[in-house]
């Protein structure tokens, strides 16, 4: 069974002590592809470098709302250039985070919109981060719906929002939070979605699934999310895994 982790942060400093061992263990766990999500301007070339050194790792370039103040024309030009690399398959992670509000909301919205514009111009998918900002996030996505394609990462919205995301051409990504004991609402959303529009992710080292909560997350734990999703959809993991894998390949054009 082959698994595709659509959202990792393997460059996070929490992997500094043992990154090479983790990269080996991922493949042993059946995770044969993953996409490393970029978060800030400094990360752009680090992601490109990781992808060039590691066969099964693909990457994105983008400025996370936590770093929204870093976006400039120079950074956008750099991103456009790196998107010419065949291992760089998306613009992300981009979006809005009104939980932490590290940057004023208007700065976050401008940063998000400029990068959606870039993705449209370069005809590449986007990886969207939306934390406690569903209303504004959907407004901006509606404004960029022409040619929109990508993933709502670590989805946390309602069924209605999920439905609208599907209509806008997006896939819904579930991570470790789907396995949490109090995740009844999210599990109800997952149950009602078509398997051919879902992908899975770890968002490691964050969002560790049950039964490993409290530990550092890594892609080898993604099977816990797969198992929960299969149960919700009434499928076996053997049936579901190839569907999710092919969804992931098609969204990223791999
Ligand atoms: Zn995120
Ligand atoms: Zn992330």
PDB file of C-alpha atoms and ligand atoms in Angstrom:
ATOM      1  CA  UNK A   1       0.000   0.000   0.000  1.00  0.00           C
ATOM      2  CA  UNK A   2       1.462   3.348  -1.088  1.00  0.00           C
ATOM      3  CA  UNK A   3       0.636   6.539   0.808  1.00  0.00           C
ATOM      4  CA  UNK A   4       1.024  10.204  -0.170  1.00  0.00           C
ATOM      5  CA  UNK A   5       1.533  12.767   2.622  1.00  0.00           C
ATOM      6  CA  UNK A   6       0.350  16.016   0.996  1.00  0.00           C
ATOM      7  CA  UNK A   7       1.666  18.383   3.701  1.00  0.00           C
ATOM      8  CA  UNK A   8       4.896  18.065   5.680  1.00  0.00           C
ATOM      9  CA  UNK A   9       7.349  20.390   7.445  1.00  0.00           C
ATOM     10  CA  UNK A  10      10.362  18.079   7.466  1.00  0.00           C
ATOM     11  CA  UNK A  11      12.610  21.140   7.477  1.00  0.00           C
ATOM     12  CA  UNK A  12      11.262  22.151  10.881  1.00  0.00           C
ATOM     13  CA  UNK A  13      14.015  22.399  13.475  1.00  0.00           C
ATOM     14  CA  UNK A  14      12.410  19.573  15.437  1.00  0.00           C
ATOM     15  CA  UNK A  15      13.782  17.240  12.728  1.00  0.00           C
ATOM     16  CA  UNK A  16      17.323  18.667  12.869  1.00  0.00           C
ATOM     17  CA  UNK A  17      18.708  15.915  15.115  1.00  0.00           C
ATOM     18  CA  UNK A  18      17.538  12.968  12.967  1.00  0.00           C
ATOM     19  CA  UNK A  19      16.185  14.197   9.597  1.00  0.00           C
ATOM     20  CA  UNK A  20      18.033  11.567   7.557  1.00  0.00           C
ATOM     21  CA  UNK A  21      16.709   8.719   9.701  1.00  0.00           C
ATOM     22  CA  UNK A  22      13.180  10.118   9.476  1.00  0.00           C
ATOM     23  CA  UNK A  23      13.458  10.308   5.668  1.00  0.00           C
ATOM     24  CA  UNK A  24      14.410   6.621   5.622  1.00  0.00           C
ATOM     25  CA  UNK A  25      11.660   5.549   8.023  1.00  0.00           C
ATOM     26  CA  UNK A  26       9.024   7.367   5.967  1.00  0.00           C
ATOM     27  CA  UNK A  27       9.654   5.132   2.982  1.00  0.00           C
ATOM     28  CA  UNK A  28       9.660   2.012   5.151  1.00  0.00           C
ATOM     29  CA  UNK A  29       6.206   3.075   6.355  1.00  0.00           C
ATOM     30  CA  UNK A  30       4.914   3.080   2.764  1.00  0.00           C
ATOM     31  CA  UNK A  31       4.858   6.854   2.318  1.00  0.00           C
ATOM     32  CA  UNK A  32       6.330   7.013  -1.175  1.00  0.00           C
ATOM     33  CA  UNK A  33       5.592  10.666  -1.879  1.00  0.00           C
ATOM     34  CA  UNK A  34       5.182  13.821   0.152  1.00  0.00           C
ATOM     35  CA  UNK A  35       4.962  17.562  -0.411  1.00  0.00           C
ATOM     36  CA  UNK A  36       7.060  19.804   1.823  1.00  0.00           C
ATOM     37  CA  UNK A  37       5.138  23.025   2.508  1.00  0.00           C
ATOM     38  CA  UNK A  38       7.128  26.259   2.484  1.00  0.00           C
ATOM     39  CA  UNK A  39       6.272  28.933   5.076  1.00  0.00           C
ATOM     40  CA  UNK A  40       8.560  31.919   4.626  1.00  0.00           C
ATOM     41  CA  UNK A  41      10.949  33.631   2.220  1.00  0.00           C
ATOM     42  CA  UNK A  42      13.980  32.022   3.833  1.00  0.00           C
ATOM     43  CA  UNK A  43      12.385  28.586   3.356  1.00  0.00           C
ATOM     44  CA  UNK A  44      12.031  28.831  -0.431  1.00  0.00           C
ATOM     45  CA  UNK A  45      15.527  27.666  -1.309  1.00  0.00           C
ATOM     46  CA  UNK A  46      15.641  25.249   1.631  1.00  0.00           C
ATOM     47  CA  UNK A  47      12.604  23.457   0.157  1.00  0.00           C
ATOM     48  CA  UNK A  48      14.152  23.445  -3.335  1.00  0.00           C
ATOM     49  CA  UNK A  49      17.327  21.985  -1.852  1.00  0.00           C
ATOM     50  CA  UNK A  50      15.497  19.236   0.094  1.00  0.00           C
ATOM     51  CA  UNK A  51      13.548  18.264  -3.043  1.00  0.00           C
ATOM     52  CA  UNK A  52      16.668  18.071  -5.169  1.00  0.00           C
ATOM     53  CA  UNK A  53      18.384  15.810  -2.615  1.00  0.00           C
ATOM     54  CA  UNK A  54      15.410  13.554  -1.875  1.00  0.00           C
ATOM     55  CA  UNK A  55      13.687  11.666  -4.674  1.00  0.00           C
ATOM     56  CA  UNK A  56      10.281  11.180  -3.091  1.00  0.00           C
ATOM     57  CA  UNK A  57       9.944  14.687  -1.627  1.00  0.00           C
ATOM     58  CA  UNK A  58       8.181  17.357  -3.709  1.00  0.00           C
ATOM     59  CA  UNK A  59       7.685  20.901  -2.471  1.00  0.00           C
ATOM     60  CA  UNK A  60       5.778  24.154  -2.582  1.00  0.00           C
ATOM     61  CA  UNK A  61       6.882  27.785  -2.401  1.00  0.00           C
ATOM     62  CA  UNK A  62       4.847  30.325  -0.496  1.00  0.00           C
ATOM     63  CA  UNK A  63       4.512  32.742   2.389  1.00  0.00           C
ATOM     64  CA  UNK A  64       2.372  31.562   5.328  1.00  0.00           C
ATOM     65  CA  UNK A  65       0.044  34.141   6.944  1.00  0.00           C
ATOM     66  CA  UNK A  66       2.363  33.989   9.991  1.00  0.00           C
ATOM     67  CA  UNK A  67       5.041  35.592   7.762  1.00  0.00           C
ATOM     68  CA  UNK A  68       2.715  37.765   5.649  1.00  0.00           C
ATOM     69  CA  UNK A  69       4.900  40.871   6.092  1.00  0.00           C
ATOM     70  CA  UNK A  70       7.732  39.170   4.157  1.00  0.00           C
ATOM     71  CA  UNK A  71       5.939  39.181   0.808  1.00  0.00           C
ATOM     72  CA  UNK A  72       7.403  41.585  -1.763  1.00  0.00           C
ATOM     73  CA  UNK A  73       7.687  41.719  -5.553  1.00  0.00           C
ATOM     74  CA  UNK A  74      11.180  40.346  -5.193  1.00  0.00           C
ATOM     75  CA  UNK A  75       9.897  37.329  -3.233  1.00  0.00           C
ATOM     76  CA  UNK A  76       7.083  36.766  -5.764  1.00  0.00           C
ATOM     77  CA  UNK A  77       9.663  36.810  -8.598  1.00  0.00           C
ATOM     78  CA  UNK A  78      11.787  34.298  -6.711  1.00  0.00           C
ATOM     79  CA  UNK A  79       8.765  32.029  -6.221  1.00  0.00           C
ATOM     80  CA  UNK A  80       7.862  32.275  -9.916  1.00  0.00           C
ATOM     81  CA  UNK A  81      11.411  31.306 -10.816  1.00  0.00           C
ATOM     82  CA  UNK A  82      11.504  28.294  -8.464  1.00  0.00           C
ATOM     83  CA  UNK A  83       8.148  27.069  -9.833  1.00  0.00           C
ATOM     84  CA  UNK A  84      10.081  26.309 -13.024  1.00  0.00           C
ATOM     85  CA  UNK A  85      11.701  23.407 -11.105  1.00  0.00           C
ATOM     86  CA  UNK A  86       9.776  20.186 -11.815  1.00  0.00           C
ATOM     87  CA  UNK A  87       9.864  19.163  -8.112  1.00  0.00           C
ATOM     88  CA  UNK A  88       8.173  22.414  -7.022  1.00  0.00           C
ATOM     89  CA  UNK A  89       4.516  21.643  -7.585  1.00  0.00           C
ATOM     90  CA  UNK A  90       2.425  24.277  -5.774  1.00  0.00           C
ATOM     91  CA  UNK A  91       2.130  27.710  -4.222  1.00  0.00           C
ATOM     92  CA  UNK A  92       1.699  27.286  -0.480  1.00  0.00           C
ATOM     93  CA  UNK A  93       1.072  27.326   2.221  1.00  0.00           C
ATOM     94  CA  UNK A  94      -0.896  30.526   1.855  1.00  0.00           C
ATOM     95  CA  UNK A  95      -4.037  31.823   3.508  1.00  0.00           C
ATOM     96  CA  UNK A  96      -5.309  33.461   6.659  1.00  0.00           C
ATOM     97  CA  UNK A  97      -4.737  32.773  10.330  1.00  0.00           C
ATOM     98  CA  UNK A  98      -7.019  34.772  12.603  1.00  0.00           C
ATOM     99  CA  UNK A  99      -6.246  32.542  15.583  1.00  0.00           C
ATOM    100  CA  UNK A 100      -2.707  33.871  16.042  1.00  0.00           C
ATOM    101  CA  UNK A 101      -3.085  37.137  14.068  1.00  0.00           C
ATOM    102  CA  UNK A 102       0.711  37.523  13.785  1.00  0.00           C
ATOM    103  CA  UNK A 103       0.109  40.159  11.085  1.00  0.00           C
ATOM    104  CA  UNK A 104      -2.773  42.601  10.691  1.00  0.00           C
ATOM    105  CA  UNK A 105      -5.651  40.968   8.841  1.00  0.00           C
ATOM    106  CA  UNK A 106      -5.481  43.331   5.855  1.00  0.00           C
ATOM    107  CA  UNK A 107      -1.784  42.433   5.399  1.00  0.00           C
ATOM    108  CA  UNK A 108      -2.675  38.720   5.544  1.00  0.00           C
ATOM    109  CA  UNK A 109      -5.444  39.186   2.968  1.00  0.00           C
ATOM    110  CA  UNK A 110      -3.164  41.077   0.542  1.00  0.00           C
ATOM    111  CA  UNK A 111      -0.445  38.454   0.941  1.00  0.00           C
ATOM    112  CA  UNK A 112      -2.957  35.663   0.259  1.00  0.00           C
ATOM    113  CA  UNK A 113      -4.462  37.390  -2.798  1.00  0.00           C
ATOM    114  CA  UNK A 114      -1.086  38.203  -4.404  1.00  0.00           C
ATOM    115  CA  UNK A 115      -0.048  34.564  -4.145  1.00  0.00           C
ATOM    116  CA  UNK A 116      -3.355  33.296  -5.572  1.00  0.00           C
ATOM    117  CA  UNK A 117      -2.668  35.675  -8.454  1.00  0.00           C
ATOM    118  CA  UNK A 118       0.806  34.167  -8.908  1.00  0.00           C
ATOM    119  CA  UNK A 119      -0.587  30.606  -8.850  1.00  0.00           C
ATOM    120  CA  UNK A 120      -3.165  31.529 -11.479  1.00  0.00           C
ATOM    121  CA  UNK A 121      -0.538  33.134 -13.691  1.00  0.00           C
ATOM    122  CA  UNK A 122       1.793  30.125 -13.335  1.00  0.00           C
ATOM    123  CA  UNK A 123      -1.106  27.613 -13.620  1.00  0.00           C
ATOM    124  CA  UNK A 124      -0.130  25.723 -10.474  1.00  0.00           C
ATOM    125  CA  UNK A 125      -2.233  24.466  -7.534  1.00  0.00           C
ATOM    126  CA  UNK A 126      -2.372  26.183  -4.150  1.00  0.00           C
ATOM    127  CA  UNK A 127      -2.143  24.813  -0.597  1.00  0.00           C
ATOM    128  CA  UNK A 128      -4.474  26.840   1.602  1.00  0.00           C
ATOM    129  CA  UNK A 129      -4.207  27.428   5.349  1.00  0.00           C
ATOM    130  CA  UNK A 130      -7.444  28.763   6.890  1.00  0.00           C
ATOM    131  CA  UNK A 131      -7.550  29.008  10.661  1.00  0.00           C
ATOM    132  CA  UNK A 132     -10.577  30.717  12.177  1.00  0.00           C
ATOM    133  CA  UNK A 133     -10.923  32.838   9.035  1.00  0.00           C
ATOM    134  CA  UNK A 134     -13.487  30.877   7.014  1.00  0.00           C
ATOM    135  CA  UNK A 135     -15.586  33.916   5.964  1.00  0.00           C
ATOM    136  CA  UNK A 136     -12.743  36.049   4.578  1.00  0.00           C
ATOM    137  CA  UNK A 137     -10.930  33.029   3.187  1.00  0.00           C
ATOM    138  CA  UNK A 138     -13.953  31.936   1.155  1.00  0.00           C
ATOM    139  CA  UNK A 139     -14.555  35.518  -0.058  1.00  0.00           C
ATOM    140  CA  UNK A 140     -11.013  35.699  -1.421  1.00  0.00           C
ATOM    141  CA  UNK A 141     -11.189  32.221  -2.961  1.00  0.00           C
ATOM    142  CA  UNK A 142     -14.452  33.135  -4.727  1.00  0.00           C
ATOM    143  CA  UNK A 143     -12.705  36.158  -6.234  1.00  0.00           C
ATOM    144  CA  UNK A 144      -9.978  33.856  -7.625  1.00  0.00           C
ATOM    145  CA  UNK A 145     -12.154  30.937  -8.676  1.00  0.00           C
ATOM    146  CA  UNK A 146     -11.166  31.090 -12.351  1.00  0.00           C
ATOM    147  CA  UNK A 147      -8.647  28.298 -12.854  1.00  0.00           C
ATOM    148  CA  UNK A 148      -8.468  27.646  -9.099  1.00  0.00           C
ATOM    149  CA  UNK A 149      -7.087  24.241  -8.124  1.00  0.00           C
ATOM    150  CA  UNK A 150      -5.504  23.004  -4.934  1.00  0.00           C
ATOM    151  CA  UNK A 151      -6.006  21.787  -1.389  1.00  0.00           C
ATOM    152  CA  UNK A 152      -7.757  23.119   1.719  1.00  0.00           C
ATOM    153  CA  UNK A 153      -5.121  21.855   4.116  1.00  0.00           C
ATOM    154  CA  UNK A 154      -6.002  20.644   7.635  1.00  0.00           C
ATOM    155  CA  UNK A 155      -9.651  21.307   6.882  1.00  0.00           C
ATOM    156  CA  UNK A 156     -11.620  22.495   9.915  1.00  0.00           C
ATOM    157  CA  UNK A 157     -14.788  24.057   8.462  1.00  0.00           C
ATOM    158  CA  UNK A 158     -18.407  23.010   8.122  1.00  0.00           C
ATOM    159  CA  UNK A 159     -19.939  20.658   5.574  1.00  0.00           C
ATOM    160  CA  UNK A 160     -21.315  23.674   3.665  1.00  0.00           C
ATOM    161  CA  UNK A 161     -17.850  25.225   3.454  1.00  0.00           C
ATOM    162  CA  UNK A 162     -16.374  21.902   2.327  1.00  0.00           C
ATOM    163  CA  UNK A 163     -19.036  21.611  -0.381  1.00  0.00           C
ATOM    164  CA  UNK A 164     -18.279  25.094  -1.633  1.00  0.00           C
ATOM    165  CA  UNK A 165     -14.547  24.313  -1.693  1.00  0.00           C
ATOM    166  CA  UNK A 166     -15.269  21.284  -3.873  1.00  0.00           C
ATOM    167  CA  UNK A 167     -17.369  23.478  -6.182  1.00  0.00           C
ATOM    168  CA  UNK A 168     -14.441  25.911  -6.398  1.00  0.00           C
ATOM    169  CA  UNK A 169     -12.206  23.075  -7.635  1.00  0.00           C
ATOM    170  CA  UNK A 170     -10.406  22.344  -4.373  1.00  0.00           C
ATOM    171  CA  UNK A 171      -9.668  19.068  -2.600  1.00  0.00           C
ATOM    172  CA  UNK A 172     -10.189  18.659   1.151  1.00  0.00           C
ATOM    173  CA  UNK A 173      -7.204  17.505   3.227  1.00  0.00           C
ATOM    174  CA  UNK A 174      -7.646  15.775   6.557  1.00  0.00           C
ATOM    175  CA  UNK A 175      -4.838  15.417   9.044  1.00  0.00           C
ATOM    176  CA  UNK A 176      -4.313  14.115  12.560  1.00  0.00           C
ATOM    177  CA  UNK A 177      -7.138  16.292  13.908  1.00  0.00           C
ATOM    178  CA  UNK A 178      -9.611  13.866  12.291  1.00  0.00           C
ATOM    179  CA  UNK A 179      -8.565  11.253  14.865  1.00  0.00           C
ATOM    180  CA  UNK A 180      -9.021  13.484  17.934  1.00  0.00           C
ATOM    181  CA  UNK A 181     -11.578  12.322  20.491  1.00  0.00           C
ATOM    182  CA  UNK A 182     -13.608  15.562  20.243  1.00  0.00           C
ATOM    183  CA  UNK A 183     -13.572  15.716  16.423  1.00  0.00           C
ATOM    184  CA  UNK A 184     -17.213  14.677  15.963  1.00  0.00           C
ATOM    185  CA  UNK A 185     -18.118  17.626  13.719  1.00  0.00           C
ATOM    186  CA  UNK A 186     -15.112  17.129  11.478  1.00  0.00           C
ATOM    187  CA  UNK A 187     -15.766  13.396  11.298  1.00  0.00           C
ATOM    188  CA  UNK A 188     -19.361  14.097  10.225  1.00  0.00           C
ATOM    189  CA  UNK A 189     -18.067  16.351   7.449  1.00  0.00           C
ATOM    190  CA  UNK A 190     -15.638  13.657   6.243  1.00  0.00           C
ATOM    191  CA  UNK A 191     -18.374  11.018   6.215  1.00  0.00           C
ATOM    192  CA  UNK A 192     -20.400  13.085   3.729  1.00  0.00           C
ATOM    193  CA  UNK A 193     -17.631  13.914   1.232  1.00  0.00           C
ATOM    194  CA  UNK A 194     -16.797  11.995  -1.960  1.00  0.00           C
ATOM    195  CA  UNK A 195     -13.598   9.932  -1.595  1.00  0.00           C
ATOM    196  CA  UNK A 196     -12.357  11.160  -4.951  1.00  0.00           C
ATOM    197  CA  UNK A 197     -11.998  14.733  -3.619  1.00  0.00           C
ATOM    198  CA  UNK A 198     -10.141  13.970  -0.372  1.00  0.00           C
ATOM    199  CA  UNK A 199      -6.422  13.797   0.409  1.00  0.00           C
ATOM    200  CA  UNK A 200      -4.555  13.145   3.661  1.00  0.00           C
ATOM    201  CA  UNK A 201      -1.597  14.857   5.326  1.00  0.00           C
ATOM    202  CA  UNK A 202       0.359  14.927   8.553  1.00  0.00           C
ATOM    203  CA  UNK A 203       1.387  18.646   8.782  1.00  0.00           C
ATOM    204  CA  UNK A 204       4.277  17.144  10.751  1.00  0.00           C
ATOM    205  CA  UNK A 205       5.781  17.883  13.240  1.00  0.00           C
ATOM    206  CA  UNK A 206       2.370  19.315  14.279  1.00  0.00           C
ATOM    207  CA  UNK A 207      -1.119  17.755  14.471  1.00  0.00           C
ATOM    208  CA  UNK A 208      -0.006  14.358  15.774  1.00  0.00           C
ATOM    209  CA  UNK A 209      -2.818  11.789  15.429  1.00  0.00           C
ATOM    210  CA  UNK A 210      -4.209   9.576  18.176  1.00  0.00           C
ATOM    211  CA  UNK A 211      -2.635   7.445  19.704  1.00  0.00           C
ATOM    212  CA  UNK A 212       0.613   9.460  19.489  1.00  0.00           C
ATOM    213  CA  UNK A 213      -0.619  12.841  20.730  1.00  0.00           C
ATOM    214  CA  UNK A 214       2.087  14.705  22.613  1.00  0.00           C
ATOM    215  CA  UNK A 215       4.816  13.181  20.439  1.00  0.00           C
ATOM    216  CA  UNK A 216       6.453  14.798  17.424  1.00  0.00           C
ATOM    217  CA  UNK A 217       4.420  13.917  14.332  1.00  0.00           C
ATOM    218  CA  UNK A 218       6.074  12.405  11.255  1.00  0.00           C
ATOM    219  CA  UNK A 219       4.791  10.979   7.959  1.00  0.00           C
ATOM    220  CA  UNK A 220       4.972   7.381   9.198  1.00  0.00           C
ATOM    221  CA  UNK A 221       1.965   8.188  11.447  1.00  0.00           C
ATOM    222  CA  UNK A 222      -0.260   9.061   8.479  1.00  0.00           C
ATOM    223  CA  UNK A 223      -1.821   5.592   8.484  1.00  0.00           C
ATOM    224  CA  UNK A 224      -3.789   6.556  11.624  1.00  0.00           C
ATOM    225  CA  UNK A 225      -5.574   9.268   9.652  1.00  0.00           C
ATOM    226  CA  UNK A 226      -6.080   6.851   6.746  1.00  0.00           C
ATOM    227  CA  UNK A 227      -7.647   4.276   9.089  1.00  0.00           C
ATOM    228  CA  UNK A 228     -10.027   6.822  10.630  1.00  0.00           C
ATOM    229  CA  UNK A 229     -11.064   8.149   7.226  1.00  0.00           C
ATOM    230  CA  UNK A 230     -11.623   4.642   5.837  1.00  0.00           C
ATOM    231  CA  UNK A 231     -13.875   3.831   8.789  1.00  0.00           C
ATOM    232  CA  UNK A 232     -15.881   7.044   8.270  1.00  0.00           C
ATOM    233  CA  UNK A 233     -16.301   6.371   4.544  1.00  0.00           C
ATOM    234  CA  UNK A 234     -17.166   2.700   5.072  1.00  0.00           C
ATOM    235  CA  UNK A 235     -14.205   1.532   3.009  1.00  0.00           C
ATOM    236  CA  UNK A 236     -11.201  -0.637   3.755  1.00  0.00           C
ATOM    237  CA  UNK A 237      -7.795   1.055   3.934  1.00  0.00           C
ATOM    238  CA  UNK A 238      -6.775  -1.107   0.942  1.00  0.00           C
ATOM    239  CA  UNK A 239      -9.648   0.356  -1.079  1.00  0.00           C
ATOM    240  CA  UNK A 240      -9.165   3.935   0.065  1.00  0.00           C
ATOM    241  CA  UNK A 241      -5.358   4.320  -0.086  1.00  0.00           C
ATOM    242  CA  UNK A 242      -5.045   4.097  -3.903  1.00  0.00           C
ATOM    243  CA  UNK A 243      -7.915   6.575  -4.350  1.00  0.00           C
ATOM    244  CA  UNK A 244      -6.204   9.124  -2.067  1.00  0.00           C
ATOM    245  CA  UNK A 245      -2.866   8.517  -3.764  1.00  0.00           C
ATOM    246  CA  UNK A 246      -4.253   9.164  -7.196  1.00  0.00           C
ATOM    247  CA  UNK A 247      -6.162  12.254  -5.980  1.00  0.00           C
ATOM    248  CA  UNK A 248      -2.882  13.629  -4.592  1.00  0.00           C
ATOM    249  CA  UNK A 249      -1.007  12.979  -7.831  1.00  0.00           C
ATOM    250  CA  UNK A 250      -3.695  14.631  -9.903  1.00  0.00           C
ATOM    251  CA  UNK A 251      -4.010  17.761  -7.764  1.00  0.00           C
ATOM    252  CA  UNK A 252      -0.230  18.310  -7.894  1.00  0.00           C
ATOM    253  CA  UNK A 253       0.064  17.220 -11.535  1.00  0.00           C
ATOM    254  CA  UNK A 254       2.662  14.564 -10.673  1.00  0.00           C
TER     255      UNK A 254
HETATM  256 ZN1  LIG B   1      -1.100  25.290   7.973  1.00  0.00          ZN
HETATM  257 ZN1  LIG B   2       1.672  23.462   7.427  1.00  0.00          ZN
END
